[in-house]
PDB file of C-alpha atoms in Angstrom:
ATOM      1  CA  UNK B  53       0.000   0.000   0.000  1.00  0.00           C
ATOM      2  CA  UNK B  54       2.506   2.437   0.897  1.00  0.00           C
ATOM      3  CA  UNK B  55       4.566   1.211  -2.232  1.00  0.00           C
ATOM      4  CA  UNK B  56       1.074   2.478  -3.985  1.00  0.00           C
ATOM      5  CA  UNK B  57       1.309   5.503  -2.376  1.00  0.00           C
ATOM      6  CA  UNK B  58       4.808   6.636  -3.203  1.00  0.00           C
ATOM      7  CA  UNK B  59       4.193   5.343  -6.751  1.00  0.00           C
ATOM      8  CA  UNK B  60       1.501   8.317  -7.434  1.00  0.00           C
ATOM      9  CA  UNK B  61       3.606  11.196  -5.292  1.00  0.00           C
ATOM     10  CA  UNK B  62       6.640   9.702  -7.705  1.00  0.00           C
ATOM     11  CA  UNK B  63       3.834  10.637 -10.623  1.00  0.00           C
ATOM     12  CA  UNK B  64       2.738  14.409  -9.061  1.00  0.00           C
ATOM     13  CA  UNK B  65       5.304  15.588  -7.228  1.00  0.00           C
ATOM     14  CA  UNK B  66       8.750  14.125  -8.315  1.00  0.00           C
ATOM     15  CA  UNK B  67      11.316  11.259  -7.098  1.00  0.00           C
ATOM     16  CA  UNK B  68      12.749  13.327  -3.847  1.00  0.00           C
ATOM     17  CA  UNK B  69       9.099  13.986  -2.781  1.00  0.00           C
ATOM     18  CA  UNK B  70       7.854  10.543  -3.193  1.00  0.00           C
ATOM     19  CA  UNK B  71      11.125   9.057  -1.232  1.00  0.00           C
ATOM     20  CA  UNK B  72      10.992  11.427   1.905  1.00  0.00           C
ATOM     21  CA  UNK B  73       7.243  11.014   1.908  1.00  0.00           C
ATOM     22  CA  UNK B  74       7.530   7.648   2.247  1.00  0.00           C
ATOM     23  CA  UNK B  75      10.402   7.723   4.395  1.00  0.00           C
ATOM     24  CA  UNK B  76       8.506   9.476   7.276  1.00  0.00           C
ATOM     25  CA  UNK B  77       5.381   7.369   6.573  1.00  0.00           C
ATOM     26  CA  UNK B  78       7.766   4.228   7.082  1.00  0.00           C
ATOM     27  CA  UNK B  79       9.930   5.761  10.749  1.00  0.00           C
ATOM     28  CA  UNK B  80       6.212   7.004  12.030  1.00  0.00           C
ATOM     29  CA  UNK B  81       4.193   3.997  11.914  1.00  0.00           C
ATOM     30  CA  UNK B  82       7.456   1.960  13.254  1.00  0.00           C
ATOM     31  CA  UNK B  83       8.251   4.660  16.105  1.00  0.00           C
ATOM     32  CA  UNK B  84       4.373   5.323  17.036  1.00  0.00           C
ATOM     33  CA  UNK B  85       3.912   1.315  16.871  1.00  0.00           C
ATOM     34  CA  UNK B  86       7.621   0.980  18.521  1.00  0.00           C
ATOM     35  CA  UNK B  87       6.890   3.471  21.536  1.00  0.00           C
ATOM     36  CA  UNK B  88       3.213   2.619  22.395  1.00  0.00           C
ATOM     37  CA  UNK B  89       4.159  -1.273  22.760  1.00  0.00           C
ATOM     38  CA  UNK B  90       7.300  -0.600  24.785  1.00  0.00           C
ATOM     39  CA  UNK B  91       5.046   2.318  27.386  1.00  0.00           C
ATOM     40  CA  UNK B  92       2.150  -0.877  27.367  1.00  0.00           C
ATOM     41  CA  UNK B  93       4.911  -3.368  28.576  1.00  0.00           C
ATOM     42  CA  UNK B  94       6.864  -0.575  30.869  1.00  0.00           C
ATOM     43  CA  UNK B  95       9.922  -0.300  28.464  1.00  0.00           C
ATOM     44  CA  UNK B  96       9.864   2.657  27.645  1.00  0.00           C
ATOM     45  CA  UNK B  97      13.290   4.686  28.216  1.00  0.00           C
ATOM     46  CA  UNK B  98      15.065   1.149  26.502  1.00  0.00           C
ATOM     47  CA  UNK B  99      12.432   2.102  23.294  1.00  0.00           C
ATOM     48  CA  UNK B 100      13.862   5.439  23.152  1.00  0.00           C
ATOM     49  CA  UNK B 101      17.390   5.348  24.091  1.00  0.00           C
ATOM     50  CA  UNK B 102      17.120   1.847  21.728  1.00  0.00           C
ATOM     51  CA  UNK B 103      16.157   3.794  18.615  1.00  0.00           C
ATOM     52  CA  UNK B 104      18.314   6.279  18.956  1.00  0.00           C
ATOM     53  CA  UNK B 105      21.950   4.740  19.488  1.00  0.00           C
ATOM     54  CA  UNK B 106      20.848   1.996  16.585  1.00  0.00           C
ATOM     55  CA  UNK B 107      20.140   4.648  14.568  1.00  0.00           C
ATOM     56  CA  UNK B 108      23.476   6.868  14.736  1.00  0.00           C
ATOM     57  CA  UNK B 109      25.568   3.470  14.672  1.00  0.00           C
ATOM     58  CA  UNK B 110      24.176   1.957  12.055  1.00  0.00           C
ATOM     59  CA  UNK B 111      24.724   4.738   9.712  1.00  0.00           C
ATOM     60  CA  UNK B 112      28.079   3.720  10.278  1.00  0.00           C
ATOM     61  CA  UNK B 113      28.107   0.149  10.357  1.00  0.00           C
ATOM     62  CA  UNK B 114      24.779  -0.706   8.346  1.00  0.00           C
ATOM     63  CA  UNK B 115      23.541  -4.346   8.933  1.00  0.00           C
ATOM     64  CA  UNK B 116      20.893  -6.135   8.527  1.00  0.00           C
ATOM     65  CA  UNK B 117      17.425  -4.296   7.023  1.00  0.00           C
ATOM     66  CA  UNK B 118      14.293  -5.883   6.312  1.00  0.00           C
ATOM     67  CA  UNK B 119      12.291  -5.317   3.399  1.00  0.00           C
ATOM     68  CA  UNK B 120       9.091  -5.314   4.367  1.00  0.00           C
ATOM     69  CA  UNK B 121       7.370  -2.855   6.834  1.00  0.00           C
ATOM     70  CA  UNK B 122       5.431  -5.374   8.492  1.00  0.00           C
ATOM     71  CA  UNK B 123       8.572  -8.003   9.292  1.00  0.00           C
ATOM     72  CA  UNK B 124      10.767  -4.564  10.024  1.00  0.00           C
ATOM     73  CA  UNK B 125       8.253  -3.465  12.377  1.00  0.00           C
ATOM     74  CA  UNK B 126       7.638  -6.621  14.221  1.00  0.00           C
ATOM     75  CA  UNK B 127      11.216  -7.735  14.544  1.00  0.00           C
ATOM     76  CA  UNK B 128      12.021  -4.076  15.896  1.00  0.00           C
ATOM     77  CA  UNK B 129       9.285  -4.053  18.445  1.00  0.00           C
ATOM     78  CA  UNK B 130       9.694  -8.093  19.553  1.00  0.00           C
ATOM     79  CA  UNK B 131      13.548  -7.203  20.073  1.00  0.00           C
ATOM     80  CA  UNK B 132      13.226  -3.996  22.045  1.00  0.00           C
ATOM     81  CA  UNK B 133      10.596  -5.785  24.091  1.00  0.00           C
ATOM     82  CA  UNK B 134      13.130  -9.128  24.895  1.00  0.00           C
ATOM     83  CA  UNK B 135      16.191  -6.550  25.071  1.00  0.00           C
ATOM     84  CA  UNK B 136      14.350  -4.285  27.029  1.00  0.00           C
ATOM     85  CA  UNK B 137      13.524  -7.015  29.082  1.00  0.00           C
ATOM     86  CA  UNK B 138      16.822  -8.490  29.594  1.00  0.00           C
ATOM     87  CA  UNK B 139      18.255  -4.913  30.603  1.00  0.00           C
ATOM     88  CA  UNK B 140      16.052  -4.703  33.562  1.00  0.00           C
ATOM     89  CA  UNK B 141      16.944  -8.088  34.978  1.00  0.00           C
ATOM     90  CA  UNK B 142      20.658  -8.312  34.161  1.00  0.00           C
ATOM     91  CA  UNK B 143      23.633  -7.527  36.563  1.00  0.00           C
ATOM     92  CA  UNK B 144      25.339  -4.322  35.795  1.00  0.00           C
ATOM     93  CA  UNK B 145      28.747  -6.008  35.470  1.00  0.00           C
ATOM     94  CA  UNK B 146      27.080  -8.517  33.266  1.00  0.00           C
ATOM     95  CA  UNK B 147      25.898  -6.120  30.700  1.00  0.00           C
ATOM     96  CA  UNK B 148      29.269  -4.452  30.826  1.00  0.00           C
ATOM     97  CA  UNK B 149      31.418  -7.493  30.037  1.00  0.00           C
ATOM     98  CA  UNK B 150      28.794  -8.439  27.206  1.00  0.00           C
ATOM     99  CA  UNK B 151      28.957  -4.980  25.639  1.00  0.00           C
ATOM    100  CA  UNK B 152      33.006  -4.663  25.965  1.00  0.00           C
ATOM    101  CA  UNK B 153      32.539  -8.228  23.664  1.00  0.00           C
ATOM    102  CA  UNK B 154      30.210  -6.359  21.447  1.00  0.00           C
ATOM    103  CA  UNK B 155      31.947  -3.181  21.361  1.00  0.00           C
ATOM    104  CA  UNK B 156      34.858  -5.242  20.252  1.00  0.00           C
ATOM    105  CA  UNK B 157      32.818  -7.419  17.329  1.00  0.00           C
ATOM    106  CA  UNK B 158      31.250  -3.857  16.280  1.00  0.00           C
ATOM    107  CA  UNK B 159      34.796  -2.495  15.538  1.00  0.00           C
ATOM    108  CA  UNK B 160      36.162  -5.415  13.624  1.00  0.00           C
ATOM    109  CA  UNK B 161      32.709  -6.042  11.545  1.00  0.00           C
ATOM    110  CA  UNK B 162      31.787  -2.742  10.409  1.00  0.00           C
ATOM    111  CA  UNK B 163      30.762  -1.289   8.151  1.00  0.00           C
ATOM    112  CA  UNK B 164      29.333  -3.964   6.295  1.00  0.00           C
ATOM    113  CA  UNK B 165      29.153  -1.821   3.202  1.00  0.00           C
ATOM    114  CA  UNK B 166      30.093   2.063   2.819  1.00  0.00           C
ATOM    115  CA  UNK B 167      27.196   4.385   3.616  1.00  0.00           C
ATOM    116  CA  UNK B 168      28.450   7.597   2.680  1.00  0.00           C
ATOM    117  CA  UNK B 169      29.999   8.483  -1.088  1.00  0.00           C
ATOM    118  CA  UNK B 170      33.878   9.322  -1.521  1.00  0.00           C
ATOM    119  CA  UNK B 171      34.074   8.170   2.454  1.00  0.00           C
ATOM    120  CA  UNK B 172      36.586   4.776   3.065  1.00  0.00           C
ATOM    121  CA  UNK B 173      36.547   2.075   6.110  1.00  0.00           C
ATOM    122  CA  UNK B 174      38.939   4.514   7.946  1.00  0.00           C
ATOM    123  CA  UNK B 175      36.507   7.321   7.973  1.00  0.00           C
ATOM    124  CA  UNK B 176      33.441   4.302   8.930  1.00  0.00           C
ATOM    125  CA  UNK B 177      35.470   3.131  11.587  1.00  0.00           C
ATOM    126  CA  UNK B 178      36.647   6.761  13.369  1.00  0.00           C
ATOM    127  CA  UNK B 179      32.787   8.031  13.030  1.00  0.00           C
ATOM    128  CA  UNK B 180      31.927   4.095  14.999  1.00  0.00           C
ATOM    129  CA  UNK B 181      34.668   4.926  17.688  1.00  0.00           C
ATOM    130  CA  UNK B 182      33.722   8.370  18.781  1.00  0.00           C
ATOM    131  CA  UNK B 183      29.593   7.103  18.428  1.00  0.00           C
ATOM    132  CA  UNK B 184      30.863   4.187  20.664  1.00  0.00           C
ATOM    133  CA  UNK B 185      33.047   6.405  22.807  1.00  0.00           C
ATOM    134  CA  UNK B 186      29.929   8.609  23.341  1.00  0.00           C
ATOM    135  CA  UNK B 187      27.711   5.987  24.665  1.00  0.00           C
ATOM    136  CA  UNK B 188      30.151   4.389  26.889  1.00  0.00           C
ATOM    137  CA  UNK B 189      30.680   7.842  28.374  1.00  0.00           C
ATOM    138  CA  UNK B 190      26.781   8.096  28.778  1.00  0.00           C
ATOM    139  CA  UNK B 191      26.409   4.753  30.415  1.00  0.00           C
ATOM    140  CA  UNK B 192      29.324   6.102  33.046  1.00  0.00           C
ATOM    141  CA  UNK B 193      27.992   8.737  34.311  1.00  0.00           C
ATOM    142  CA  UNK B 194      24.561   7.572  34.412  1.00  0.00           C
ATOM    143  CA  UNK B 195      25.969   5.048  36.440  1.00  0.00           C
ATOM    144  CA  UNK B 196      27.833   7.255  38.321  1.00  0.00           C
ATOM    145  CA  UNK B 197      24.502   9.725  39.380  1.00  0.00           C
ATOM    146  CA  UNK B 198      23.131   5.936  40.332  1.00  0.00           C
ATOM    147  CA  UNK B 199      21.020   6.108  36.876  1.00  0.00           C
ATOM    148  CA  UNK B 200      21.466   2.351  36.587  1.00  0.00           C
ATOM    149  CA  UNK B 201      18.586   1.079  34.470  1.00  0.00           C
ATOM    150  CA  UNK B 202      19.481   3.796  31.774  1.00  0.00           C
ATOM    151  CA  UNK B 203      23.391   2.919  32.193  1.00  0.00           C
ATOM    152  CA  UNK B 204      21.666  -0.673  31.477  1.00  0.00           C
ATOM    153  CA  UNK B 205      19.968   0.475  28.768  1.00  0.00           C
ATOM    154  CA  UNK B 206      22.386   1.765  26.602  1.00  0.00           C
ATOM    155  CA  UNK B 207      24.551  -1.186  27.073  1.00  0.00           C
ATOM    156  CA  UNK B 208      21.806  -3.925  25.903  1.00  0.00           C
ATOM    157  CA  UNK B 209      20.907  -1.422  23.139  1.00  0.00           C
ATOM    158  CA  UNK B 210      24.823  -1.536  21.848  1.00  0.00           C
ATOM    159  CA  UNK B 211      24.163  -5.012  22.291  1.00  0.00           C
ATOM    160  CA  UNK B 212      21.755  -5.064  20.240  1.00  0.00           C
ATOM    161  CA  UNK B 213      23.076  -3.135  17.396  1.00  0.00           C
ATOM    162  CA  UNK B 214      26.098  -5.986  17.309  1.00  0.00           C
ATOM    163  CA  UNK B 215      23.552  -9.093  17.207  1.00  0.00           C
ATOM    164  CA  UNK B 216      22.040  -7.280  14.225  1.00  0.00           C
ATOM    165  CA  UNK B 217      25.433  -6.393  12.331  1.00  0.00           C
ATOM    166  CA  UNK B 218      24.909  -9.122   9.463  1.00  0.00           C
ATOM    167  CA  UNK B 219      24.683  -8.609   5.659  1.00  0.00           C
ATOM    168  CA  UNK B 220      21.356  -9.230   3.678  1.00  0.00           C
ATOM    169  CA  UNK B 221      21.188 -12.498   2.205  1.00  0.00           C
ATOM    170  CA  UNK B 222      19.220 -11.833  -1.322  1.00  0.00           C
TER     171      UNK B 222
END
C-alpha cells in the first residue's frame, strides 16, 4: 500500500518527494507502533534510548534491514521488548562485560558496506569509535549519578546493534 502511495507522489510531485514522503510514513508507523508497545509493557526509556543509538551506529556500520514494513516493524518491536527485558533483569557487570565483547565485534565487523559516497573504512570506523566512545561515556555517568537502568539500557541497546550487524542475504 505504501509502495502504492509513493508510486503516485513519484507521478505528481517528483522522485525526492515521493522518497521522503515515504520515508517518514515508514519511521512514524514503526516509532508510534515501537513506543506505544514498549510504554504498554513498561519499556519505555530502553524504546527510546534503543532507537536512537541503533540509529546513529548503524549509519556507520549498516547491517541487517528488512524489506518489508510489516517483518521490520515486528522484529524491531519483539527485540526492544526481549532486550528491554533483559536490561532490567541483568547484573550491571554482566551487561558491561557483554557490551566490551560487542563493542569489540562492532569495531572489527563494520561497516558492512560504505554508507556515505567518496568516504573509506577509515573514515566508517573513526565516526563508529567516537559514536561508541559517546555511549560508553553516557552509560558512566549515568551510572555514576546511580542512573542504573538507563546505564543498562544503553549497554543492551549496543548489544543489540552488534547481534544485528549481518549482511542481507538476497
Amino acid at each position: 500500500m505504501i509502495e502504492k502511495f509513493q508510486r503516485i507522489l513519484k507521478k505528481k510531485f517528483g522522485t525526492n518527494i515521493a522518497y521522503y514522503s515515504t520515508c517518514f510514513v515508514y519511521l512514524f508507523l514503526m516509532l508510534s507502533m515501537m513506543f506505544i508497545l514498549s510504554y504498554l509493557f513498561n519499556n519505555f526509556y530502553f524504546a527510546v534510548l534503543s532507537s536512537i543509538i541503533i540509529n546513529i551506529i548503524r549509519a556507520y556500520t549498516y547491517g541487517y534491514h528488512e524489506h518489508e514494513l510489516f517483518n521490520c516493524v515486528l522484529l524491531t518491536n519483539l527485540l526492544i521488548l526481549i532486550f528491554g527485558y533483559i536490561s532490567k533483569g541483568c547484573p550491571l557487570w554482566v551487561s558491561f562485560l557483554v557490551c566490551s565483547y560487542c563493542i569489540r565485534d562492532l569495531y572489527l565487523k563494520s561497516p558492512l558496506e560504505l554508507n556515505f559516497e567518496n568516504k573509506d573504512i577509515k573514515w566508517h570506523r573513526s565516526k563508529l569509535k567516537k559514536s561508541l566512545f559517546v555511549f560508553i561515556s553516557l552509560s558512566l555517568i549515568a551510572l555514576y549519578f546511580n542512573y542504573i537502568y538507563i546505564s543498562n539500557c544503553i549497554l543492551w541497546s549496543l548489544i543489540m546493534t552488534d547481534l544485528l550487524l549481518f549482511k542481507n542475504i538476497d
